[in-house]
Amino acid sequence: MARLGDGQHGAGRRPRRLPGAAPRPGGAGAADDRAADPAGPARRLVEAEGGGLRLAALNPRPVASDRVLQLWALPPGATAPTSLGLIPPEGRISVSPGAITPQPGMLIEITLEPPGGSPYARPSGPIQFIGRLAPATGS
């Protein structure tokens, strides 16, 4: 199986998934949000495939009307995260190849930000999700 970021992405390859989040690991391919919710933790699936990323909320949770969720990536060795965009209310976002190169160990983070996203070139709100990309295992 090819490693993430090796340029060998193509048809027939399994997507790579983010297997867990700190501090509580989720199930294979899914991760729990850090914030507690009476309905249980929100679960998200992150896949790297074809040079891009896809994020899907498995059980979307509403966000306050004066806040948005913003997706960030920090590749190994980078000194600052890159915003990958705002996550729509339905909890799904696709990041085109070229915006970043998914690779093992890349940090994926979701923060709660003011409308329009962080006013800075870095996260400014509380972290809602954090984890690292790892090759998918199993089927």
Short mmCIF file of N, CA, C and O in Angstrom, two decimals:
data_model
loop_
_atom_site.label_atom_id
_atom_site.label_comp_id
_atom_site.label_asym_id
_atom_site.label_seq_id
_atom_site.Cartn_x
_atom_site.Cartn_y
_atom_site.Cartn_z
N MET A 1 0.85 -1.18 0.00
CA MET A 1 0.00 0.00 0.00
C MET A 1 0.89 1.24 0.00
O MET A 1 1.85 1.32 0.74
N ALA A 2 0.59 2.18 -0.86
CA ALA A 2 1.37 3.41 -0.96
C ALA A 2 1.15 4.28 0.27
O ALA A 2 0.09 4.25 0.88
N ARG A 3 2.18 5.04 0.61
CA ARG A 3 2.07 5.97 1.73
C ARG A 3 1.40 7.25 1.26
O ARG A 3 1.43 7.57 0.08
N LEU A 4 0.81 7.99 2.17
CA LEU A 4 0.25 9.29 1.83
C LEU A 4 1.34 10.21 1.32
O LEU A 4 2.47 10.16 1.78
N GLY A 5 0.99 11.07 0.38
CA GLY A 5 1.92 12.08 -0.08
C GLY A 5 2.99 11.57 -1.03
O GLY A 5 3.89 12.30 -1.36
N ASP A 6 2.88 10.31 -1.51
CA ASP A 6 3.92 9.80 -2.39
C ASP A 6 3.59 10.00 -3.86
O ASP A 6 4.33 9.56 -4.73
N GLY A 7 2.47 10.67 -4.16
CA GLY A 7 2.08 10.93 -5.53
C GLY A 7 1.52 9.72 -6.24
O GLY A 7 1.31 9.75 -7.44
N GLN A 8 1.24 8.66 -5.53
CA GLN A 8 0.76 7.42 -6.13
C GLN A 8 -0.74 7.25 -5.95
O GLN A 8 -1.23 6.15 -5.93
N HIS A 9 -1.48 8.32 -5.82
CA HIS A 9 -2.92 8.23 -5.61
C HIS A 9 -3.61 7.97 -6.93
O HIS A 9 -3.32 8.60 -7.92
N GLY A 10 -4.53 7.03 -6.96
CA GLY A 10 -5.25 6.75 -8.20
C GLY A 10 -6.39 5.79 -7.95
O GLY A 10 -6.66 5.37 -6.84
N ALA A 11 -7.05 5.43 -9.04
CA ALA A 11 -8.19 4.52 -8.94
C ALA A 11 -7.76 3.20 -8.33
O ALA A 11 -6.67 2.71 -8.58
N GLY A 12 -8.62 2.63 -7.54
CA GLY A 12 -8.35 1.34 -6.93
C GLY A 12 -7.60 1.42 -5.61
O GLY A 12 -7.45 0.43 -4.92
N ARG A 13 -7.12 2.59 -5.25
CA ARG A 13 -6.41 2.73 -3.97
C ARG A 13 -7.42 3.05 -2.88
O ARG A 13 -8.37 3.78 -3.09
N ARG A 14 -7.19 2.52 -1.69
CA ARG A 14 -8.04 2.83 -0.56
C ARG A 14 -7.73 4.22 -0.05
O ARG A 14 -6.58 4.63 -0.03
N PRO A 15 -8.75 4.96 0.39
CA PRO A 15 -8.47 6.26 0.99
C PRO A 15 -7.75 6.08 2.32
O PRO A 15 -7.90 5.08 2.99
N ARG A 16 -6.94 7.06 2.68
CA ARG A 16 -6.29 7.06 3.98
C ARG A 16 -7.22 7.78 4.93
O ARG A 16 -7.87 8.73 4.57
N ARG A 17 -7.27 7.34 6.16
CA ARG A 17 -8.22 7.92 7.11
C ARG A 17 -7.53 8.35 8.38
O ARG A 17 -6.52 7.81 8.77
N LEU A 18 -8.15 9.29 9.04
CA LEU A 18 -7.71 9.76 10.34
C LEU A 18 -8.34 8.86 11.38
O LEU A 18 -9.55 8.85 11.54
N PRO A 19 -7.54 8.02 12.07
CA PRO A 19 -8.13 7.00 12.93
C PRO A 19 -8.60 7.47 14.30
O PRO A 19 -9.34 6.78 14.94
N GLY A 20 -8.18 8.62 14.80
CA GLY A 20 -8.60 8.99 16.14
C GLY A 20 -8.31 10.44 16.43
O GLY A 20 -7.75 11.15 15.61
N ALA A 21 -8.73 10.90 17.55
CA ALA A 21 -8.52 12.29 17.94
C ALA A 21 -8.11 12.32 19.39
O ALA A 21 -8.47 11.46 20.17
N ALA A 22 -7.37 13.34 19.75
CA ALA A 22 -6.98 13.50 21.14
C ALA A 22 -8.11 14.23 21.86
O ALA A 22 -8.74 15.08 21.29
N PRO A 23 -8.39 13.97 23.12
CA PRO A 23 -7.71 12.98 23.92
C PRO A 23 -8.30 11.59 23.83
O PRO A 23 -7.70 10.64 24.31
N ARG A 24 -9.51 11.42 23.24
CA ARG A 24 -10.13 10.09 23.16
C ARG A 24 -10.08 9.60 21.73
O ARG A 24 -10.63 10.23 20.84
N PRO A 25 -9.45 8.45 21.47
CA PRO A 25 -9.48 7.95 20.10
C PRO A 25 -10.87 7.46 19.74
O PRO A 25 -11.59 6.94 20.58
N GLY A 26 -11.25 7.64 18.48
CA GLY A 26 -12.54 7.16 17.99
C GLY A 26 -12.36 5.80 17.36
O GLY A 26 -11.31 5.19 17.45
N GLY A 27 -13.40 5.31 16.70
CA GLY A 27 -13.32 4.05 16.00
C GLY A 27 -12.47 4.19 14.76
O GLY A 27 -12.06 5.28 14.39
N ALA A 28 -12.19 3.09 14.09
CA ALA A 28 -11.37 3.10 12.89
C ALA A 28 -11.97 4.05 11.88
O ALA A 28 -13.13 3.96 11.53
N GLY A 29 -11.18 5.00 11.42
CA GLY A 29 -11.61 5.93 10.40
C GLY A 29 -12.46 7.07 10.92
O GLY A 29 -12.87 7.91 10.16
N ALA A 30 -12.74 7.13 12.20
CA ALA A 30 -13.57 8.19 12.75
C ALA A 30 -12.90 8.77 13.98
O ALA A 30 -11.97 8.20 14.51
N ALA A 31 -13.36 9.94 14.39
CA ALA A 31 -12.77 10.57 15.56
C ALA A 31 -13.83 11.33 16.33
O ALA A 31 -14.81 11.79 15.76
N ASP A 32 -13.65 11.43 17.64
CA ASP A 32 -14.57 12.15 18.51
C ASP A 32 -14.10 13.58 18.67
O ASP A 32 -12.92 13.85 18.75
N ASP A 33 -15.06 14.51 18.73
CA ASP A 33 -14.73 15.89 19.06
C ASP A 33 -14.30 15.94 20.52
O ASP A 33 -14.69 15.12 21.33
N ARG A 34 -13.55 16.97 20.86
CA ARG A 34 -13.09 17.14 22.23
C ARG A 34 -14.20 17.68 23.12
O ARG A 34 -14.24 17.41 24.29
N ALA A 35 -15.10 18.49 22.54
CA ALA A 35 -16.14 19.12 23.34
C ALA A 35 -17.20 18.10 23.75
O ALA A 35 -17.62 17.29 22.96
N ALA A 36 -17.61 18.16 25.00
CA ALA A 36 -18.65 17.26 25.50
C ALA A 36 -20.00 17.73 25.00
O ALA A 36 -20.25 18.92 24.85
N ASP A 37 -20.88 16.80 24.71
CA ASP A 37 -22.22 17.10 24.22
C ASP A 37 -23.16 16.09 24.87
O ASP A 37 -22.88 14.90 24.86
N PRO A 38 -24.29 16.55 25.44
CA PRO A 38 -25.21 15.61 26.07
C PRO A 38 -25.68 14.51 25.11
O PRO A 38 -26.01 13.42 25.53
N ALA A 39 -25.71 14.78 23.81
CA ALA A 39 -26.13 13.79 22.81
C ALA A 39 -24.99 12.85 22.44
O ALA A 39 -25.14 12.01 21.59
N GLY A 40 -23.84 13.04 23.07
CA GLY A 40 -22.67 12.23 22.73
C GLY A 40 -21.71 13.03 21.86
O GLY A 40 -22.07 14.08 21.35
N PRO A 41 -20.49 12.54 21.71
CA PRO A 41 -19.50 13.29 20.94
C PRO A 41 -19.83 13.29 19.45
O PRO A 41 -20.38 12.33 18.92
N ALA A 42 -19.52 14.41 18.80
CA ALA A 42 -19.64 14.46 17.34
C ALA A 42 -18.54 13.58 16.77
O ALA A 42 -17.46 13.49 17.33
N ARG A 43 -18.84 12.90 15.68
CA ARG A 43 -17.86 12.02 15.05
C ARG A 43 -17.63 12.50 13.63
O ARG A 43 -18.57 12.86 12.94
N ARG A 44 -16.35 12.49 13.23
CA ARG A 44 -15.98 12.95 11.90
C ARG A 44 -15.08 11.93 11.24
O ARG A 44 -14.32 11.23 11.89
N LEU A 45 -15.18 11.89 9.92
CA LEU A 45 -14.33 11.03 9.10
C LEU A 45 -13.53 11.93 8.19
O LEU A 45 -14.08 12.82 7.54
N VAL A 46 -12.21 11.75 8.19
CA VAL A 46 -11.32 12.51 7.31
C VAL A 46 -10.63 11.49 6.40
O VAL A 46 -10.05 10.53 6.89
N GLU A 47 -10.72 11.73 5.09
CA GLU A 47 -10.08 10.85 4.12
C GLU A 47 -9.18 11.66 3.21
O GLU A 47 -9.54 12.76 2.79
N ALA A 48 -8.00 11.11 2.94
CA ALA A 48 -7.08 11.70 1.97
C ALA A 48 -7.09 10.77 0.77
O ALA A 48 -6.79 9.59 0.90
N GLU A 49 -7.47 11.31 -0.37
CA GLU A 49 -7.57 10.48 -1.56
C GLU A 49 -7.38 11.36 -2.79
O GLU A 49 -7.90 12.47 -2.85
N GLY A 50 -6.62 10.85 -3.75
CA GLY A 50 -6.42 11.59 -4.99
C GLY A 50 -5.70 12.90 -4.80
O GLY A 50 -5.86 13.82 -5.59
N GLY A 51 -4.93 13.04 -3.74
CA GLY A 51 -4.18 14.27 -3.49
C GLY A 51 -4.96 15.32 -2.73
O GLY A 51 -4.42 16.37 -2.40
N GLY A 52 -6.24 15.09 -2.45
CA GLY A 52 -7.05 16.04 -1.71
C GLY A 52 -7.53 15.43 -0.40
O GLY A 52 -7.13 14.33 -0.02
N LEU A 53 -8.38 16.16 0.29
CA LEU A 53 -8.96 15.70 1.56
C LEU A 53 -10.47 15.83 1.50
O LEU A 53 -10.99 16.75 0.87
N ARG A 54 -11.14 14.94 2.21
CA ARG A 54 -12.58 15.03 2.41
C ARG A 54 -12.85 14.88 3.90
O ARG A 54 -12.26 14.02 4.55
N LEU A 55 -13.76 15.71 4.40
CA LEU A 55 -14.18 15.61 5.79
C LEU A 55 -15.69 15.45 5.78
O LEU A 55 -16.38 16.14 5.03
N ALA A 56 -16.19 14.54 6.60
CA ALA A 56 -17.63 14.35 6.73
C ALA A 56 -17.98 14.17 8.20
O ALA A 56 -17.34 13.39 8.90
N ALA A 57 -18.96 14.93 8.66
CA ALA A 57 -19.49 14.74 10.01
C ALA A 57 -20.43 13.55 9.96
O ALA A 57 -21.36 13.52 9.15
N LEU A 58 -20.19 12.55 10.78
CA LEU A 58 -21.02 11.36 10.80
C LEU A 58 -22.32 11.60 11.57
O LEU A 58 -23.31 10.93 11.33
N ASN A 59 -22.28 12.54 12.49
CA ASN A 59 -23.49 12.94 13.23
C ASN A 59 -23.37 14.45 13.51
O ASN A 59 -22.99 14.86 14.59
N PRO A 60 -23.66 15.29 12.49
CA PRO A 60 -23.46 16.74 12.61
C PRO A 60 -24.13 17.34 13.84
O PRO A 60 -25.20 16.90 14.25
N ARG A 61 -23.46 18.29 14.43
CA ARG A 61 -23.97 19.03 15.58
C ARG A 61 -24.14 20.49 15.17
O ARG A 61 -23.31 21.03 14.45
N PRO A 62 -25.19 21.16 15.63
CA PRO A 62 -25.36 22.58 15.29
C PRO A 62 -24.28 23.42 15.94
O PRO A 62 -23.72 23.07 16.99
N VAL A 63 -23.97 24.52 15.29
CA VAL A 63 -23.00 25.49 15.80
C VAL A 63 -23.77 26.78 16.04
O VAL A 63 -24.69 27.12 15.28
N ALA A 64 -23.44 27.50 17.08
CA ALA A 64 -24.10 28.78 17.38
C ALA A 64 -24.11 29.67 16.15
O ALA A 64 -23.16 29.65 15.35
N SER A 65 -25.17 30.45 15.98
CA SER A 65 -25.32 31.28 14.77
C SER A 65 -24.21 32.33 14.63
O SER A 65 -23.98 32.83 13.54
N ASP A 66 -23.53 32.64 15.72
CA ASP A 66 -22.45 33.63 15.64
C ASP A 66 -21.07 32.97 15.56
O ASP A 66 -20.05 33.61 15.83
N ARG A 67 -21.03 31.70 15.15
CA ARG A 67 -19.76 30.96 15.03
C ARG A 67 -19.78 30.08 13.79
O ARG A 67 -20.84 29.71 13.28
N VAL A 68 -18.58 29.73 13.30
CA VAL A 68 -18.41 28.80 12.19
C VAL A 68 -17.29 27.83 12.56
O VAL A 68 -16.45 28.13 13.42
N LEU A 69 -17.29 26.67 11.90
CA LEU A 69 -16.20 25.72 12.07
C LEU A 69 -15.22 25.92 10.92
O LEU A 69 -15.62 26.05 9.77
N GLN A 70 -13.93 25.95 11.24
CA GLN A 70 -12.89 26.14 10.24
C GLN A 70 -11.92 24.96 10.29
O GLN A 70 -11.51 24.53 11.37
N LEU A 71 -11.56 24.45 9.12
CA LEU A 71 -10.67 23.30 8.98
C LEU A 71 -9.25 23.78 8.71
O LEU A 71 -9.02 24.66 7.88
N TRP A 72 -8.28 23.18 9.42
CA TRP A 72 -6.87 23.55 9.31
C TRP A 72 -6.02 22.30 9.10
O TRP A 72 -6.38 21.22 9.56
N ALA A 73 -4.86 22.46 8.46
CA ALA A 73 -3.89 21.38 8.31
C ALA A 73 -2.51 21.91 8.64
O ALA A 73 -2.17 23.05 8.33
N LEU A 74 -1.72 21.06 9.29
CA LEU A 74 -0.33 21.39 9.61
C LEU A 74 0.53 20.19 9.23
O LEU A 74 0.61 19.20 9.98
N PRO A 75 1.17 20.23 8.03
CA PRO A 75 2.03 19.12 7.63
C PRO A 75 3.24 18.99 8.54
O PRO A 75 3.68 19.98 9.15
N PRO A 76 3.81 17.79 8.64
CA PRO A 76 5.03 17.62 9.45
C PRO A 76 6.11 18.59 8.98
O PRO A 76 6.32 18.78 7.80
N GLY A 77 6.75 19.24 9.93
CA GLY A 77 7.82 20.19 9.62
C GLY A 77 7.36 21.60 9.35
O GLY A 77 8.16 22.52 9.31
N ALA A 78 6.06 21.82 9.12
CA ALA A 78 5.55 23.17 8.88
C ALA A 78 5.54 23.95 10.18
O ALA A 78 5.41 23.38 11.27
N THR A 79 5.67 25.25 10.09
CA THR A 79 5.69 26.10 11.28
C THR A 79 4.35 26.79 11.54
O THR A 79 4.16 27.36 12.60
N ALA A 80 3.45 26.75 10.56
CA ALA A 80 2.14 27.38 10.73
C ALA A 80 1.08 26.56 10.01
O ALA A 80 1.35 25.99 8.95
N PRO A 81 -0.13 26.51 10.57
CA PRO A 81 -1.19 25.76 9.90
C PRO A 81 -1.71 26.51 8.67
O PRO A 81 -1.54 27.72 8.55
N THR A 82 -2.35 25.77 7.79
CA THR A 82 -2.99 26.32 6.60
C THR A 82 -4.48 26.14 6.73
O THR A 82 -4.95 25.04 7.04
N SER A 83 -5.24 27.22 6.51
CA SER A 83 -6.69 27.09 6.53
C SER A 83 -7.13 26.37 5.26
O SER A 83 -6.71 26.70 4.16
N LEU A 84 -7.99 25.37 5.45
CA LEU A 84 -8.53 24.63 4.32
C LEU A 84 -9.97 25.03 4.04
O LEU A 84 -10.60 24.47 3.16
N GLY A 85 -10.48 25.99 4.79
CA GLY A 85 -11.81 26.52 4.53
C GLY A 85 -12.77 26.35 5.70
O GLY A 85 -12.43 25.76 6.72
N LEU A 86 -13.95 26.90 5.50
CA LEU A 86 -15.01 26.83 6.49
C LEU A 86 -15.85 25.58 6.22
O LEU A 86 -16.11 25.24 5.07
N ILE A 87 -16.27 24.93 7.27
CA ILE A 87 -17.06 23.71 7.15
C ILE A 87 -18.54 24.10 7.12
O ILE A 87 -19.03 24.75 8.04
N PRO A 88 -19.25 23.72 6.05
CA PRO A 88 -20.68 24.06 5.96
C PRO A 88 -21.48 23.38 7.08
O PRO A 88 -21.02 22.41 7.69
N PRO A 89 -22.69 23.88 7.35
CA PRO A 89 -23.52 23.33 8.43
C PRO A 89 -23.75 21.83 8.33
O PRO A 89 -23.87 21.15 9.35
N GLU A 90 -23.83 21.27 7.12
CA GLU A 90 -24.06 19.83 7.00
C GLU A 90 -22.82 19.02 7.36
O GLU A 90 -22.87 17.80 7.47
N GLY A 91 -21.68 19.70 7.57
CA GLY A 91 -20.48 19.03 8.07
C GLY A 91 -19.62 18.34 7.03
O GLY A 91 -18.77 17.53 7.39
N ARG A 92 -19.80 18.63 5.75
CA ARG A 92 -18.99 18.01 4.70
C ARG A 92 -18.20 19.07 3.95
O ARG A 92 -18.73 20.11 3.61
N ILE A 93 -16.93 18.75 3.69
CA ILE A 93 -16.08 19.65 2.91
C ILE A 93 -15.06 18.80 2.15
O ILE A 93 -14.59 17.79 2.66
N SER A 94 -14.78 19.22 0.93
CA SER A 94 -13.73 18.59 0.12
C SER A 94 -12.68 19.65 -0.16
O SER A 94 -13.00 20.79 -0.48
N VAL A 95 -11.42 19.26 -0.04
CA VAL A 95 -10.30 20.16 -0.30
C VAL A 95 -9.61 19.64 -1.56
O VAL A 95 -9.20 18.48 -1.61
N SER A 96 -9.49 20.50 -2.55
CA SER A 96 -8.91 20.12 -3.83
C SER A 96 -7.45 19.77 -3.72
O SER A 96 -6.72 20.34 -2.89
N PRO A 97 -6.99 18.84 -4.58
CA PRO A 97 -5.55 18.57 -4.65
C PRO A 97 -4.81 19.87 -4.96
O PRO A 97 -5.31 20.71 -5.70
N GLY A 98 -3.67 20.04 -4.39
CA GLY A 98 -2.87 21.25 -4.60
C GLY A 98 -2.95 22.23 -3.45
O GLY A 98 -2.02 22.97 -3.20
N ALA A 99 -4.09 22.26 -2.73
CA ALA A 99 -4.20 23.16 -1.58
C ALA A 99 -3.20 22.73 -0.51
O ALA A 99 -2.57 23.56 0.14
N ILE A 100 -3.07 21.42 -0.34
CA ILE A 100 -2.10 20.81 0.57
C ILE A 100 -1.76 19.44 0.00
O ILE A 100 -2.47 18.94 -0.86
N THR A 101 -0.72 18.84 0.49
CA THR A 101 -0.39 17.47 0.10
C THR A 101 -0.56 16.60 1.34
O THR A 101 0.25 16.68 2.26
N PRO A 102 -1.63 15.78 1.38
CA PRO A 102 -1.82 14.91 2.54
C PRO A 102 -0.63 13.98 2.72
O PRO A 102 -0.08 13.46 1.76
N GLN A 103 -0.21 13.82 3.97
CA GLN A 103 0.91 12.94 4.27
C GLN A 103 0.77 12.41 5.69
O GLN A 103 0.12 13.03 6.52
N PRO A 104 1.35 11.23 5.96
CA PRO A 104 1.25 10.68 7.31
C PRO A 104 1.76 11.67 8.34
O PRO A 104 2.76 12.36 8.12
N GLY A 105 1.05 11.75 9.43
CA GLY A 105 1.46 12.62 10.52
C GLY A 105 0.94 14.04 10.40
O GLY A 105 1.10 14.84 11.32
N MET A 106 0.31 14.39 9.28
CA MET A 106 -0.21 15.75 9.12
C MET A 106 -1.31 15.98 10.15
O MET A 106 -2.21 15.15 10.32
N LEU A 107 -1.22 17.08 10.87
CA LEU A 107 -2.21 17.44 11.87
C LEU A 107 -3.43 18.04 11.18
O LEU A 107 -3.30 18.89 10.30
N ILE A 108 -4.60 17.57 11.55
CA ILE A 108 -5.87 18.11 11.08
C ILE A 108 -6.58 18.66 12.30
O ILE A 108 -6.66 18.00 13.34
N GLU A 109 -7.09 19.88 12.16
CA GLU A 109 -7.70 20.56 13.31
C GLU A 109 -8.95 21.29 12.85
O GLU A 109 -9.00 21.81 11.74
N ILE A 110 -9.95 21.31 13.70
CA ILE A 110 -11.16 22.11 13.47
C ILE A 110 -11.29 23.05 14.65
O ILE A 110 -11.23 22.63 15.81
N THR A 111 -11.48 24.33 14.34
CA THR A 111 -11.64 25.33 15.40
C THR A 111 -12.99 26.03 15.24
O THR A 111 -13.57 26.08 14.15
N LEU A 112 -13.48 26.58 16.33
CA LEU A 112 -14.70 27.37 16.36
C LEU A 112 -14.30 28.82 16.22
O LEU A 112 -13.54 29.34 17.05
N GLU A 113 -14.77 29.47 15.14
CA GLU A 113 -14.31 30.81 14.80
C GLU A 113 -15.48 31.79 14.61
O GLU A 113 -16.63 31.36 14.48
N PRO A 114 -15.18 33.09 14.56
CA PRO A 114 -16.24 34.07 14.27
C PRO A 114 -16.71 33.93 12.81
O PRO A 114 -16.00 33.30 12.00
N PRO A 115 -17.86 34.50 12.47
CA PRO A 115 -18.35 34.41 11.08
C PRO A 115 -17.26 34.85 10.09
O PRO A 115 -16.54 35.82 10.32
N GLY A 116 -17.12 34.10 9.01
CA GLY A 116 -16.09 34.39 8.03
C GLY A 116 -14.77 33.70 8.31
O GLY A 116 -13.87 33.71 7.49
N GLY A 117 -14.64 33.10 9.47
CA GLY A 117 -13.41 32.40 9.84
C GLY A 117 -12.48 33.24 10.67
O GLY A 117 -12.76 34.39 11.02
N SER A 118 -11.34 32.66 11.01
CA SER A 118 -10.36 33.35 11.85
C SER A 118 -9.93 34.66 11.21
O SER A 118 -9.63 34.71 10.02
N PRO A 119 -9.86 35.73 12.00
CA PRO A 119 -9.41 37.01 11.45
C PRO A 119 -7.89 37.06 11.26
O PRO A 119 -7.36 38.03 10.75
N TYR A 120 -7.22 36.00 11.64
CA TYR A 120 -5.76 35.93 11.53
C TYR A 120 -5.38 34.80 10.59
O TYR A 120 -6.21 34.00 10.19
N ALA A 121 -4.12 34.68 10.28
CA ALA A 121 -3.63 33.60 9.42
C ALA A 121 -3.33 32.35 10.25
O ALA A 121 -2.47 31.55 9.90
N ARG A 122 -4.05 32.20 11.35
CA ARG A 122 -3.89 31.05 12.24
C ARG A 122 -5.20 30.87 13.01
O ARG A 122 -6.04 31.78 13.03
N PRO A 123 -5.40 29.70 13.62
CA PRO A 123 -6.62 29.51 14.40
C PRO A 123 -6.70 30.52 15.55
O PRO A 123 -5.67 30.86 16.16
N SER A 124 -7.90 31.02 15.81
CA SER A 124 -8.07 31.97 16.92
C SER A 124 -9.08 31.46 17.95
O SER A 124 -9.11 31.96 19.06
N GLY A 125 -9.90 30.49 17.57
CA GLY A 125 -10.94 29.99 18.47
C GLY A 125 -10.56 28.67 19.10
O GLY A 125 -9.51 28.09 18.80
N PRO A 126 -11.44 28.16 19.95
CA PRO A 126 -11.16 26.90 20.64
C PRO A 126 -11.15 25.72 19.66
O PRO A 126 -11.92 25.67 18.70
N ILE A 127 -10.30 24.77 19.95
CA ILE A 127 -10.18 23.55 19.15
C ILE A 127 -11.38 22.65 19.44
O ILE A 127 -11.69 22.36 20.58
N GLN A 128 -12.04 22.20 18.37
CA GLN A 128 -13.18 21.28 18.47
C GLN A 128 -12.78 19.86 18.11
O GLN A 128 -13.45 18.91 18.49
N PHE A 129 -11.72 19.73 17.35
CA PHE A 129 -11.25 18.42 16.88
C PHE A 129 -9.77 18.55 16.53
O PHE A 129 -9.34 19.58 16.02
N ILE A 130 -9.01 17.50 16.83
CA ILE A 130 -7.60 17.48 16.44
C ILE A 130 -7.16 16.01 16.31
O ILE A 130 -7.59 15.16 17.07
N GLY A 131 -6.37 15.75 15.30
CA GLY A 131 -5.86 14.40 15.08
C GLY A 131 -4.83 14.42 13.97
O GLY A 131 -4.60 15.44 13.34
N ARG A 132 -4.20 13.28 13.71
CA ARG A 132 -3.17 13.17 12.68
C ARG A 132 -3.57 12.15 11.63
O ARG A 132 -4.14 11.11 11.96
N LEU A 133 -3.24 12.45 10.37
CA LEU A 133 -3.48 11.49 9.29
C LEU A 133 -2.61 10.27 9.46
O LEU A 133 -1.45 10.38 9.84
N ALA A 134 -3.19 9.13 9.17
CA ALA A 134 -2.46 7.85 9.21
C ALA A 134 -3.04 6.97 8.11
O ALA A 134 -4.21 7.11 7.76
N PRO A 135 -2.25 6.08 7.55
CA PRO A 135 -2.79 5.16 6.54
C PRO A 135 -3.95 4.35 7.10
O PRO A 135 -3.95 3.98 8.27
N ALA A 136 -4.96 4.11 6.27
CA ALA A 136 -6.09 3.29 6.67
C ALA A 136 -5.66 1.86 6.85
O ALA A 136 -4.74 1.39 6.17
N THR A 137 -6.28 1.18 7.76
CA THR A 137 -6.01 -0.25 7.97
C THR A 137 -7.32 -0.99 7.86
O THR A 137 -8.39 -0.45 8.12
N GLY A 138 -7.24 -2.22 7.46
CA GLY A 138 -8.45 -3.04 7.33
C GLY A 138 -9.20 -2.70 6.07
O GLY A 138 -8.72 -2.04 5.18
N SER A 139 -10.44 -3.13 6.00
CA SER A 139 -11.23 -2.87 4.80
C SER A 139 -12.46 -2.06 5.09
O SER A 139 -12.83 -1.81 6.17
#
